[in-house]
Amino acid sequence: MDPTSTQFQSPPGLLVHGLPSGPAPNPQPDHQNPHLALHHNISVSGPPPHHFSLPTLPSHGEISLGVLDAANPSVFHQHAHPHSHTHSLPELPHLPPNPTVPILRPTPHPHSLEAPPSVTANPPPPPPPPHSAPPSHGPPGNRPPSFGITPPAPLPPTITQLQQDDEFNSSASSGTPLVVEPAESRPHGQLVNKIVVDPPDLEAWRNKFFNVDEMILLTNDEFETYFPHIDNVYSHRSTQKYKRKPFVSHYWDCRMKGRPPGTPKSNDPLKKKRKRSARERDLCDVKIKITEYFPGATLQLDDGVGSYSTPQQFFDSNGMPIQPGANGEKFWTIQRVNGNGGNGKGDGVAGPHKHTLEKSDEIKKSTVQRYINAQKKESKKTVKPAQKRASGAALVTARKHAKDHELKLYAACFCPFSQRVWIALEVKQMQYQYCETDPYKRTTQLLEANPRGTVPAIREGDWACGESSIILEYLEDHDKRVPLFPTDPRLKANCRLWIDHINSTIVLSYLALLKATDPSQQSEHQTRLSNEILELVQAADERGPYFLGADLCLVDIHFAPFVLRLSRILADLRGWRQPAANTRWEQWVQAIESNSHIQATTSNNDLYLETADLSVTGQQHSHLL
């Protein structure tokens, strides 16, 4: 079993070991009983009283009363009574009025995370001996409960044929006191306070609980592990408790059975209103009985033979199979008990479900599924959303170009492909409007500029274009004042060749390294990325500092956003090493980092680290070419 489980807090249980666990009620004199008048000293006229002495008190046998003189009026007092005969008992002011009764402290339930409250239990007092003062119990509504368990209110006999007295044999018959653990105070119909998300053989257990072809015998651990995965099939209807039996019976109907008409709805304004859709009633007649046996109860055969096919999940301390409950642990049984129809009459149809387990899963989710969904919903609330707004120098530049202009750039500040176009616009010192765009929302303006819904995209009048490489070539042809391509056709072709190397190898290796979680894969992708960058550095101009020498070109603009992210993302997340000193690679990195146009489009380092996962998942929103 999966040791990882989520536990819910539940109130503590009360263990009563057959001993009184609370103080006995204070005896109160009863003036209607001649044997109870002990201390009244009222002078009335009437026949002379009778006197007698007792050798001992029945409740205090160690005290001798033989030395007391019955004729001494200082010892015995006369008591008036409306009848012709009155009796008096010797007054013993030195005796304690109430005998000391030990109080048992409640034992915390194993699933409880809080300290249990103080609970006491009062057993019924023994019958009074002759001439002794029995304690007054008070009105019936105030009498102490038996065994420390408050008896439940009587349930209406809606399942009379199912609520027969089951025969069980407790360990008390062998001389060992029975430890009775009442059911915890838990919400109506809730039997389990533990969640195990993915236990082994889950589907097999769910089918077993769904079919219930024969009685299923379960350890407490098995029931608490697997029943929350199948409780969506059934709906709790009633619970039968017993005063002197160490078990509780829970009756559940198939949810497809439906509720009788006229079921009152809750008027609680704080209760969340659910959207209910009425289903046809009596679609299934399956009813199950879940019996919860407290620690110390053992199962007895109906035939009384004493043989029992012991399931292998019950073992003693030596690993030997034993009868359920013989090890003193709690256990459960589940059995199908069809017979009570949805109209309240005993006309139910015996047999299995009239539908599939998949149909039940469509109607309602199990407790575990609802727990998982709630955890996902809560995690979305607690996780800090990734920062998607420009900061630092990039924010200043975005505000500078916030005014409306015919040439519009739809870009995301965290997107390296958007930064390519942004750098080119700054290098060429063109007039444009910067429009910060979230590619995950796919706004109308973005879709009009690029039907694919990806960034970057530009719009100039009625014309629009997407894809960073194509936009960069358009800008190069559109504005010749600051050329980013060499005029030599061969050099221009050479630049296009290495731009393709950047997009088809370096970018892909960068994203693969960022996505990899396995250390061996990370090492492999880091080695590949280093080699691909080395090829590009070796193809660059030897004097530098840029690819073609002293001036920035389109090869540098394609490469720059990823050079920035090597030190801002991969250095922290994947241990990327800084360039070695006095190398051509270090010279190129420093030139990119210090370029004023590149700096103008670069946000603070936190932005890139917080949106690193968007660089991986955002491949569908930012194309490489």
Coordinates of C-alpha atoms in Angstrom, one line a residue:
M1 CA 0.0 0.0 0.0
D2 CA 1.1 3.4 -0.7
P3 CA 2.4 4.9 2.5
T4 CA 1.7 8.3 1.4
S5 CA -1.7 9.3 2.4
T6 CA -3.6 12.3 3.3
Q7 CA -5.4 12.2 6.6
F8 CA -8.4 14.2 7.7
Q9 CA -8.8 15.3 11.4
S10 CA -11.6 13.5 13.3
P11 CA -12.9 13.6 16.9
P12 CA -11.3 11.1 19.3
G13 CA -13.0 7.8 20.1
L14 CA -13.8 6.7 23.7
L15 CA -12.6 3.4 25.0
V16 CA -14.5 1.9 27.9
H17 CA -12.9 -1.1 29.5
G18 CA -15.9 -2.3 31.5
L19 CA -15.1 0.0 34.4
P20 CA -17.0 3.0 35.6
S21 CA -15.6 6.2 34.1
G22 CA -17.4 9.0 35.9
P23 CA -18.5 10.0 39.4
A24 CA -21.6 8.3 40.8
P25 CA -24.6 10.6 41.3
N26 CA -25.0 12.2 44.7
P27 CA -27.7 10.3 46.7
Q28 CA -30.7 12.5 47.5
P29 CA -33.0 11.7 50.4
D30 CA -36.4 10.4 49.5
H31 CA -39.0 11.5 52.1
Q32 CA -41.5 8.9 50.8
N33 CA -39.4 5.9 51.8
P34 CA -39.0 5.1 55.5
H35 CA -35.6 3.6 54.8
L36 CA -34.1 6.8 53.5
A37 CA -34.8 9.2 56.4
L38 CA -31.3 9.7 57.9
H39 CA -30.9 13.2 59.3
H40 CA -34.3 14.8 59.8
N41 CA -34.8 16.0 63.4
I42 CA -38.4 17.2 63.4
S43 CA -40.5 16.8 66.5
V44 CA -44.0 15.6 65.8
S45 CA -46.6 13.9 67.9
G46 CA -47.3 10.3 67.1
P47 CA -46.7 6.8 68.2
P48 CA -43.3 6.0 69.7
P49 CA -40.7 5.1 67.1
H50 CA -39.0 1.8 66.9
H51 CA -35.2 1.5 67.3
F52 CA -32.9 -1.1 66.0
S53 CA -29.2 -1.4 65.5
L54 CA -27.1 -2.8 62.6
P55 CA -23.8 -4.7 63.2
T56 CA -22.4 -3.1 60.1
L57 CA -23.3 -0.8 57.2
P58 CA -23.9 -2.8 54.0
S59 CA -21.9 -0.3 52.0
H60 CA -19.0 -0.1 54.6
G61 CA -18.6 -3.6 56.0
E62 CA -15.3 -2.7 57.8
I63 CA -17.0 -0.4 60.3
S64 CA -18.7 -2.1 63.3
L65 CA -21.8 -0.6 64.7
G66 CA -22.1 -2.9 67.7
V67 CA -20.6 -0.4 70.2
L68 CA -23.4 2.1 69.6
D69 CA -26.2 2.2 72.2
A70 CA -29.6 2.2 70.5
A71 CA -31.2 3.8 73.5
N72 CA -28.8 6.7 73.5
P73 CA -30.8 9.6 72.0
S74 CA -27.6 11.4 71.0
V75 CA -26.9 8.6 68.6
F76 CA -30.3 7.8 67.1
H77 CA -32.7 10.5 66.2
Q78 CA -36.4 10.2 65.9
H79 CA -37.9 10.7 62.5
A80 CA -41.5 11.5 61.8
H81 CA -43.3 9.7 59.1
P82 CA -46.9 9.7 58.1
H83 CA -47.2 6.0 58.5
S84 CA -47.5 4.2 61.8
H85 CA -44.0 2.7 61.7
T86 CA -40.8 4.7 61.4
H87 CA -37.3 3.6 61.4
S88 CA -34.0 5.4 61.9
L89 CA -30.4 4.6 61.1
P90 CA -27.3 5.7 63.1
E91 CA -25.8 9.0 61.8
L92 CA -22.2 8.7 60.8
P93 CA -21.0 12.1 59.9
H94 CA -17.4 11.0 59.6
L95 CA -18.1 8.7 56.5
P96 CA -17.7 10.2 53.0
P97 CA -21.1 10.8 51.4
N98 CA -20.0 9.5 48.1
P99 CA -17.6 6.6 47.5
T100 CA -14.6 7.4 45.2
V101 CA -15.2 6.3 41.6
P102 CA -12.2 6.0 39.2
I103 CA -12.5 8.0 36.1
L104 CA -11.1 6.7 32.8
R105 CA -9.5 9.1 30.5
P106 CA -10.5 8.8 26.8
T107 CA -8.0 7.3 24.5
P108 CA -7.3 9.4 21.4
H109 CA -8.4 7.9 18.1
P110 CA -5.5 6.9 15.9
H111 CA -6.6 9.4 13.2
S112 CA -7.0 12.3 15.6
L113 CA -4.6 15.2 15.4
E114 CA -6.0 17.1 18.3
A115 CA -6.1 16.5 22.1
P116 CA -9.3 14.7 23.0
P117 CA -11.8 16.5 25.3
S118 CA -12.4 15.1 28.8
V119 CA -15.2 12.5 28.7
T120 CA -16.6 10.5 31.5
A121 CA -19.0 7.6 31.5
N122 CA -21.3 6.5 34.3
P123 CA -22.2 2.8 34.7
P124 CA -25.6 1.8 36.2
P125 CA -25.3 1.7 40.0
P126 CA -25.7 -1.7 41.8
P127 CA -29.0 -2.6 43.3
P128 CA -29.3 -1.2 46.9
P129 CA -29.1 -3.6 49.8
P130 CA -31.8 -3.7 52.5
H131 CA -32.1 -0.5 54.7
S132 CA -29.5 1.3 52.6
A133 CA -30.0 4.6 50.7
P134 CA -30.1 3.9 47.0
P135 CA -29.0 6.9 44.8
S136 CA -31.7 8.8 43.1
H137 CA -31.4 8.7 39.4
G138 CA -33.5 11.8 38.7
P139 CA -35.8 12.0 35.8
P140 CA -35.3 9.5 33.0
G141 CA -34.0 12.1 30.6
N142 CA -31.1 12.8 33.0
R143 CA -30.0 9.3 33.7
P144 CA -26.3 8.5 32.9
P145 CA -25.9 6.5 29.7
S146 CA -24.8 2.9 29.8
F147 CA -21.2 2.0 29.0
G148 CA -20.4 5.7 28.5
I149 CA -22.2 5.7 25.1
T150 CA -25.2 7.9 24.7
P151 CA -27.8 5.7 23.0
P152 CA -28.9 7.1 19.7
A153 CA -32.5 8.1 19.0
P154 CA -34.5 5.2 17.8
L155 CA -34.5 4.9 14.0
P156 CA -37.7 4.3 12.1
P157 CA -38.0 0.6 11.0
T158 CA -37.6 1.3 7.3
I159 CA -35.4 -1.8 6.8
T160 CA -37.0 -4.2 9.2
Q161 CA -36.0 -7.3 7.3
L162 CA -32.3 -6.1 7.3
Q163 CA -32.0 -5.1 10.9
Q164 CA -31.9 -8.5 12.5
D165 CA -29.6 -9.0 15.5
D166 CA -26.4 -10.3 14.1
E167 CA -24.7 -13.0 16.2
F168 CA -21.2 -12.1 17.3
N169 CA -18.9 -13.4 19.9
S170 CA -16.7 -10.9 21.7
S171 CA -13.4 -11.6 23.5
A172 CA -15.1 -11.2 26.8
S173 CA -16.3 -14.7 26.6
S174 CA -12.7 -15.9 27.0
G175 CA -12.1 -13.8 30.1
T176 CA -10.6 -10.9 28.4
P177 CA -12.6 -7.6 28.8
L178 CA -14.1 -6.3 25.6
V179 CA -12.8 -2.9 24.5
V180 CA -15.7 -1.2 22.8
E181 CA -14.9 1.7 20.6
P182 CA -18.0 3.7 19.5
A183 CA -18.2 5.2 16.1
E184 CA -16.4 8.5 15.9
S185 CA -18.5 11.7 15.8
R186 CA -18.3 12.3 12.1
P187 CA -20.5 13.8 9.4
H188 CA -23.5 11.9 8.3
G189 CA -22.6 9.0 6.1
Q190 CA -18.8 9.6 6.3
L191 CA -17.0 6.4 7.2
V192 CA -13.4 7.2 6.3
N193 CA -11.2 10.1 7.3
K194 CA -8.2 9.1 5.1
I195 CA -7.3 9.6 1.5
V196 CA -4.9 7.4 -0.5
V197 CA -4.7 8.8 -4.0
D198 CA -3.2 5.9 -6.0
P199 CA -3.3 2.6 -4.1
P200 CA -2.2 -0.7 -5.8
D201 CA -4.8 -2.7 -7.7
L202 CA -7.3 0.1 -7.6
E203 CA -9.4 -1.0 -10.5
A204 CA -9.8 -4.6 -9.2
W205 CA -10.9 -3.3 -5.8
R206 CA -13.4 -0.9 -7.4
N207 CA -15.0 -3.7 -9.4
K208 CA -15.1 -5.8 -6.3
F209 CA -16.9 -3.1 -4.3
F210 CA -19.2 -2.4 -7.3
N211 CA -20.4 -6.0 -7.8
V212 CA -20.4 -7.3 -4.2
D213 CA -21.3 -10.8 -5.3
E214 CA -20.6 -12.2 -1.9
M215 CA -19.8 -10.8 1.5
I216 CA -16.5 -8.9 1.5
L217 CA -14.3 -9.0 4.6
L218 CA -11.9 -6.2 5.0
T219 CA -9.3 -5.0 7.4
N220 CA -9.7 -1.4 8.6
D221 CA -6.7 -0.3 6.5
E222 CA -8.2 -1.9 3.3
F223 CA -11.6 -0.3 3.9
E224 CA -10.2 3.2 4.6
T225 CA -7.9 2.9 1.5
Y226 CA -10.3 1.7 -1.2
F227 CA -13.9 2.7 -0.2
P228 CA -13.3 6.4 -0.8
H229 CA -12.6 5.4 -4.4
I230 CA -16.0 3.8 -4.9
D231 CA -18.4 5.8 -2.6
N232 CA -19.7 7.7 -5.6
V233 CA -21.6 4.5 -6.6
Y234 CA -23.6 4.5 -3.4
S235 CA -25.6 6.9 -1.3
H236 CA -25.9 6.7 2.5
R237 CA -29.4 6.1 3.7
S238 CA -29.3 5.1 7.4
T239 CA -27.2 3.9 10.3
Q240 CA -28.2 1.3 12.9
K241 CA -26.5 1.5 16.3
Y242 CA -26.8 -1.1 19.0
K243 CA -26.6 -0.6 22.8
R244 CA -24.8 -3.8 23.7
K245 CA -23.2 -4.9 20.4
P246 CA -19.7 -4.0 19.3
F247 CA -20.7 -3.0 15.8
V248 CA -22.6 -0.5 13.8
S249 CA -24.5 -1.2 10.5
H250 CA -24.6 1.4 7.7
Y251 CA -27.0 1.0 4.9
W252 CA -26.3 2.4 1.4
D253 CA -28.4 2.4 -1.7
C254 CA -27.1 2.6 -5.2
R255 CA -27.2 6.2 -6.3
M256 CA -29.2 5.3 -9.4
K257 CA -32.1 4.3 -7.1
G258 CA -33.0 7.9 -6.5
R259 CA -34.7 9.6 -3.5
P260 CA -38.4 9.3 -2.7
P261 CA -40.5 12.3 -3.8
G262 CA -40.8 15.2 -1.4
T263 CA -37.3 15.0 0.0
P264 CA -36.9 18.4 1.8
K265 CA -34.1 20.6 0.5
S266 CA -31.8 22.5 2.8
N267 CA -32.8 26.1 3.7
D268 CA -29.4 26.8 5.1
P269 CA -28.2 30.1 3.4
L270 CA -24.6 29.2 4.1
K271 CA -24.8 25.9 2.2
K272 CA -23.7 26.0 -1.3
K273 CA -26.6 25.5 -3.7
R274 CA -25.9 22.7 -6.2
K275 CA -27.4 22.4 -9.7
R276 CA -29.6 19.3 -9.5
S277 CA -31.0 17.4 -12.4
A278 CA -33.9 15.1 -11.7
R279 CA -33.3 11.5 -12.7
E280 CA -35.8 8.7 -13.2
R281 CA -36.2 6.8 -10.0
D282 CA -35.7 3.1 -9.2
L283 CA -33.1 2.6 -12.0
C284 CA -31.3 0.2 -9.7
D285 CA -32.3 -1.8 -6.6
V286 CA -28.9 -2.6 -5.2
K287 CA -28.5 -1.9 -1.5
I288 CA -25.4 -2.8 0.5
K289 CA -24.9 -3.2 4.2
I290 CA -21.5 -2.0 5.6
T291 CA -20.9 -3.3 9.1
E292 CA -18.3 -1.6 11.2
Y293 CA -16.8 -3.8 13.9
F294 CA -15.1 -2.2 16.8
P295 CA -11.8 -3.5 18.2
G296 CA -12.3 -6.6 20.2
A297 CA -15.3 -8.0 18.3
T298 CA -14.9 -11.3 16.4
L299 CA -17.2 -12.8 13.8
Q300 CA -19.3 -15.9 14.8
L301 CA -20.7 -18.3 12.2
D302 CA -24.5 -18.5 11.8
D303 CA -24.3 -22.3 11.8
G304 CA -22.3 -22.3 15.0
V305 CA -19.9 -25.0 13.7
G306 CA -16.9 -22.8 14.4
S307 CA -15.1 -23.2 11.0
Y308 CA -14.4 -20.1 9.0
S309 CA -12.7 -19.5 5.7
T310 CA -10.1 -17.0 7.0
P311 CA -9.0 -14.5 4.4
Q312 CA -5.3 -14.0 4.1
Q313 CA -5.4 -10.3 5.0
F314 CA -5.8 -11.1 8.8
F315 CA -2.6 -12.1 10.5
D316 CA -1.3 -12.3 14.1
S317 CA 2.0 -10.9 15.3
N318 CA 3.7 -14.1 14.0
G319 CA 2.3 -13.7 10.5
M320 CA -0.2 -16.6 10.8
P321 CA -3.7 -16.2 9.4
I322 CA -6.3 -15.7 12.1
Q323 CA -10.0 -15.1 12.4
P324 CA -11.1 -11.5 11.8
G325 CA -11.0 -9.5 15.0
A326 CA -8.9 -12.0 16.9
N327 CA -6.0 -9.6 16.8
G328 CA -8.0 -6.9 18.5
E329 CA -8.1 -4.7 15.4
K330 CA -11.1 -3.0 13.8
F331 CA -12.6 -4.7 10.7
W332 CA -15.4 -4.3 8.2
T333 CA -17.8 -6.4 6.1
I334 CA -19.8 -5.4 3.0
Q335 CA -22.7 -7.4 1.6
R336 CA -25.5 -6.9 -0.8
V337 CA -28.9 -6.8 0.8
N338 CA -31.4 -5.9 -1.9
G339 CA -35.1 -6.0 -1.0
N340 CA -36.3 -2.6 -0.1
G341 CA -37.6 -0.7 -3.1
G342 CA -37.4 3.1 -3.7
N343 CA -41.0 3.5 -2.7
G344 CA -40.3 2.4 0.9
K345 CA -41.9 -1.1 0.4
G346 CA -40.2 -4.4 0.4
D347 CA -40.5 -5.0 -3.3
G348 CA -36.9 -4.4 -4.4
V349 CA -35.5 -6.7 -7.0
A350 CA -32.6 -8.9 -6.0
G351 CA -29.5 -9.0 -8.2
P352 CA -26.5 -6.9 -9.3
H353 CA -26.5 -3.4 -10.6
K354 CA -28.5 -2.6 -13.7
H355 CA -25.8 -0.3 -15.1
T356 CA -22.1 -0.2 -15.4
L357 CA -19.4 1.3 -13.1
E358 CA -18.6 3.8 -15.8
K359 CA -22.2 5.1 -15.6
S360 CA -21.9 5.7 -11.9
D361 CA -18.6 7.6 -12.5
E362 CA -20.4 9.9 -14.9
I363 CA -23.1 10.7 -12.3
K364 CA -20.8 11.6 -9.4
K365 CA -17.1 11.7 -8.6
S366 CA -15.7 9.7 -5.7
T367 CA -14.3 11.3 -2.6
V368 CA -10.8 10.8 -3.8
Q369 CA -11.5 12.5 -7.2
R370 CA -13.2 15.4 -5.5
Y371 CA -10.2 15.7 -3.1
I372 CA -7.8 15.7 -6.1
N373 CA -9.8 18.4 -7.9
A374 CA -10.0 20.5 -4.8
Q375 CA -6.2 20.2 -4.3
K376 CA -5.6 21.3 -7.9
K377 CA -8.0 24.2 -7.5
E378 CA -6.3 25.3 -4.3
S379 CA -2.8 25.0 -5.8
K380 CA -3.8 27.4 -8.5
K381 CA -4.8 29.9 -5.8
T382 CA -1.6 29.6 -3.9
V383 CA 0.9 29.5 -6.8
K384 CA 2.1 33.0 -7.6
P385 CA 1.3 33.8 -11.2
A386 CA 4.3 34.3 -13.4
Q387 CA 5.3 37.9 -14.1
K388 CA 4.4 38.8 -17.7
R389 CA 5.0 42.5 -17.8
A390 CA 8.2 44.2 -18.9
S391 CA 10.4 45.7 -16.2
G392 CA 13.6 47.7 -16.0
A393 CA 14.9 49.2 -19.2
A394 CA 12.4 47.3 -21.3
L395 CA 9.5 48.9 -19.4
V396 CA 10.9 52.3 -20.2
T397 CA 11.2 51.5 -23.9
A398 CA 7.7 50.1 -24.0
R399 CA 6.2 53.3 -22.4
K400 CA 8.2 55.4 -24.8
H401 CA 6.5 53.6 -27.8
A402 CA 3.0 53.3 -26.2
K403 CA 1.5 56.0 -28.5
D404 CA -0.6 54.9 -31.4
H405 CA 1.3 54.4 -34.6
E406 CA 0.6 52.9 -38.0
L407 CA 3.4 50.3 -37.5
K408 CA 2.4 48.1 -34.5
L409 CA 4.5 45.4 -32.8
Y410 CA 2.5 42.7 -31.0
A411 CA 5.1 41.1 -28.7
A412 CA 5.5 39.4 -25.3
C413 CA 8.3 40.8 -23.1
F414 CA 9.4 37.3 -22.0
C415 CA 9.5 35.8 -25.5
P416 CA 13.0 35.6 -27.1
F417 CA 11.5 35.7 -30.6
S418 CA 9.6 38.9 -29.8
Q419 CA 12.8 40.4 -28.5
R420 CA 14.5 39.8 -31.8
V421 CA 12.1 42.1 -33.7
W422 CA 12.1 44.6 -30.8
I423 CA 16.0 44.8 -31.0
A424 CA 15.9 45.4 -34.8
L425 CA 13.3 48.2 -34.4
E426 CA 15.6 49.9 -31.8
V427 CA 18.7 49.4 -33.9
K428 CA 17.1 51.0 -37.0
Q429 CA 15.5 53.7 -34.8
M430 CA 12.1 53.3 -36.4
Q431 CA 8.9 54.7 -35.1
Y432 CA 6.4 52.1 -34.0
Q433 CA 3.8 51.3 -31.3
Y434 CA 4.7 48.6 -28.8
C435 CA 1.7 46.4 -27.9
E436 CA 2.4 44.0 -25.0
T437 CA 0.4 40.9 -25.8
D438 CA -0.2 37.7 -23.9
P439 CA -0.1 34.9 -26.5
Y440 CA -2.1 32.6 -24.2
K441 CA -5.1 34.8 -24.4
R442 CA -5.2 35.2 -28.2
T443 CA -6.7 38.6 -28.4
T444 CA -8.7 39.9 -31.4
Q445 CA -5.9 42.3 -32.3
L446 CA -3.3 39.5 -32.3
L447 CA -5.5 37.2 -34.4
E448 CA -6.1 40.0 -36.9
A449 CA -2.3 40.5 -37.2
N450 CA -1.5 36.8 -37.2
P451 CA -4.3 34.3 -37.6
R452 CA -2.0 31.7 -35.9
G453 CA -2.2 33.7 -32.7
T454 CA 1.5 33.6 -32.1
V455 CA 4.0 36.4 -31.3
P456 CA 5.7 38.4 -32.6
A457 CA 3.5 39.9 -35.2
I458 CA 3.5 43.3 -36.9
R459 CA 0.7 45.3 -38.5
E460 CA 1.2 48.3 -40.8
G461 CA -2.1 49.7 -42.1
D462 CA -4.0 46.8 -43.8
W463 CA -0.9 44.6 -44.0
A464 CA 0.2 42.2 -41.2
C465 CA 2.9 39.6 -40.9
G466 CA 4.1 37.0 -38.3
E467 CA 7.2 34.9 -37.7
S468 CA 10.3 36.6 -36.4
S469 CA 12.7 35.7 -39.3
I470 CA 10.3 36.9 -41.9
I471 CA 9.6 40.1 -40.0
L472 CA 13.3 40.9 -39.6
E473 CA 13.9 40.5 -43.4
Y474 CA 10.9 42.8 -44.1
L475 CA 12.2 45.5 -41.7
E476 CA 15.6 45.2 -43.4
D477 CA 14.1 45.8 -46.8
H478 CA 11.7 48.4 -45.5
D479 CA 14.3 50.7 -43.9
K480 CA 17.7 50.9 -45.4
R481 CA 19.1 53.6 -43.2
V482 CA 20.8 51.2 -40.8
P483 CA 21.6 48.0 -42.7
L484 CA 21.7 44.7 -40.8
F485 CA 22.7 42.6 -43.8
P486 CA 26.0 43.0 -45.7
T487 CA 25.8 44.2 -49.3
D488 CA 28.1 41.4 -50.5
P489 CA 25.8 38.6 -51.8
R490 CA 28.2 35.9 -50.6
L491 CA 28.4 37.4 -47.1
K492 CA 24.6 37.8 -47.1
A493 CA 24.2 34.1 -48.0
N494 CA 26.7 33.1 -45.3
C495 CA 24.7 35.1 -42.8
R496 CA 21.5 33.3 -43.8
L497 CA 23.2 30.0 -43.4
W498 CA 24.2 30.6 -39.8
I499 CA 20.8 32.1 -39.0
D500 CA 19.4 28.8 -40.0
H501 CA 22.0 27.1 -37.8
I502 CA 20.8 29.2 -34.8
N503 CA 17.1 28.4 -35.4
S504 CA 17.4 24.7 -36.3
T505 CA 20.0 23.6 -33.8
I506 CA 21.0 26.1 -31.1
V507 CA 17.4 27.1 -30.2
L508 CA 16.2 23.6 -30.2
S509 CA 19.0 22.4 -27.9
Y510 CA 18.4 25.4 -25.6
L511 CA 14.7 24.5 -25.2
A512 CA 15.5 20.8 -24.8
L513 CA 18.0 21.5 -22.0
L514 CA 15.5 23.8 -20.3
K515 CA 12.8 21.1 -20.5
A516 CA 14.9 18.2 -19.4
T517 CA 14.6 17.0 -15.8
D518 CA 16.7 13.9 -15.8
P519 CA 20.4 14.8 -14.9
S520 CA 21.8 12.5 -17.6
Q521 CA 19.6 14.1 -20.2
Q522 CA 20.6 17.6 -19.0
S523 CA 24.3 16.7 -19.3
E524 CA 23.7 15.4 -22.8
H525 CA 21.8 18.5 -24.0
Q526 CA 24.3 20.9 -22.4
T527 CA 27.1 19.2 -24.2
R528 CA 25.3 19.4 -27.5
L529 CA 24.4 23.1 -27.0
S530 CA 28.0 23.9 -26.2
N531 CA 29.2 22.2 -29.3
E532 CA 26.6 24.0 -31.5
I533 CA 27.5 27.4 -30.0
L534 CA 31.2 26.6 -30.6
E535 CA 30.5 26.0 -34.3
L536 CA 28.9 29.4 -34.6
V537 CA 31.8 31.1 -32.7
Q538 CA 34.3 29.5 -35.0
A539 CA 32.4 30.8 -38.0
A540 CA 32.3 34.4 -36.7
D541 CA 34.8 37.1 -37.5
E542 CA 38.0 36.6 -35.6
R543 CA 38.4 40.2 -34.6
G544 CA 34.8 40.6 -33.3
P545 CA 33.2 41.5 -31.2
Y546 CA 30.1 40.6 -33.3
F547 CA 29.6 38.0 -35.9
L548 CA 30.7 40.1 -38.9
G549 CA 33.1 42.2 -36.9
A550 CA 32.5 45.7 -35.5
D551 CA 28.8 46.1 -36.5
L552 CA 25.7 44.3 -35.3
C553 CA 24.0 42.2 -38.0
L554 CA 20.9 40.0 -38.2
V555 CA 23.0 36.9 -37.1
D556 CA 23.7 38.7 -33.8
I557 CA 20.0 39.8 -33.4
H558 CA 18.8 36.2 -33.9
F559 CA 21.3 34.9 -31.4
A560 CA 21.2 37.7 -28.7
P561 CA 18.0 36.9 -26.9
F562 CA 19.2 33.3 -26.2
V563 CA 22.7 34.6 -25.1
L564 CA 20.9 36.7 -22.5
R565 CA 18.9 33.7 -21.2
L566 CA 22.0 31.5 -20.9
S567 CA 23.1 33.5 -17.9
R568 CA 19.7 34.5 -16.6
I569 CA 17.9 31.1 -16.8
L570 CA 20.2 28.2 -17.6
A571 CA 22.9 29.3 -15.1
D572 CA 20.4 29.0 -12.2
L573 CA 18.3 26.1 -13.4
R574 CA 20.9 23.9 -15.3
G575 CA 24.3 25.1 -14.0
W576 CA 25.4 26.7 -17.3
R577 CA 29.0 27.9 -17.0
Q578 CA 30.0 31.4 -17.9
P579 CA 32.4 31.9 -20.9
A580 CA 36.1 31.3 -20.2
A581 CA 38.1 34.4 -19.8
N582 CA 39.9 36.0 -22.8
T583 CA 38.1 33.9 -25.4
R584 CA 36.2 34.9 -28.6
W585 CA 33.0 33.5 -26.9
E586 CA 33.4 35.8 -23.9
Q587 CA 34.1 38.8 -26.2
W588 CA 30.9 38.1 -28.1
V589 CA 28.8 37.7 -24.9
Q590 CA 30.1 40.9 -23.4
A591 CA 29.4 42.8 -26.6
I592 CA 25.8 41.6 -26.6
E593 CA 25.3 42.4 -22.9
S594 CA 26.6 45.9 -23.3
N595 CA 24.9 46.9 -26.5
S596 CA 22.5 49.8 -25.7
H597 CA 19.8 48.7 -28.2
I598 CA 19.7 45.2 -26.7
Q599 CA 19.7 46.6 -23.2
A600 CA 16.7 48.8 -24.1
T601 CA 14.6 45.7 -24.8
T602 CA 15.8 43.6 -21.7
S603 CA 13.8 43.3 -18.5
N604 CA 15.1 42.6 -15.0
N605 CA 16.5 39.1 -14.5
D606 CA 13.5 38.0 -12.3
L607 CA 11.2 38.2 -15.3
Y608 CA 13.1 35.6 -17.3
L609 CA 13.6 33.2 -14.4
E610 CA 9.9 33.3 -13.4
T611 CA 8.8 32.7 -17.0
A612 CA 11.3 30.0 -17.8
D613 CA 8.5 27.4 -18.0
L614 CA 6.6 29.6 -20.5
S615 CA 9.6 29.4 -22.8
V616 CA 9.1 25.7 -23.0
T617 CA 5.3 25.5 -23.1
G618 CA 5.2 28.6 -25.3
Q619 CA 6.8 26.9 -28.3
Q620 CA 3.3 26.7 -29.7
H621 CA 2.9 30.5 -29.4
S622 CA 6.4 31.5 -30.7
H623 CA 7.7 30.0 -33.9
L624 CA 11.3 29.4 -34.4
L625 CA 11.6 30.7 -37.9

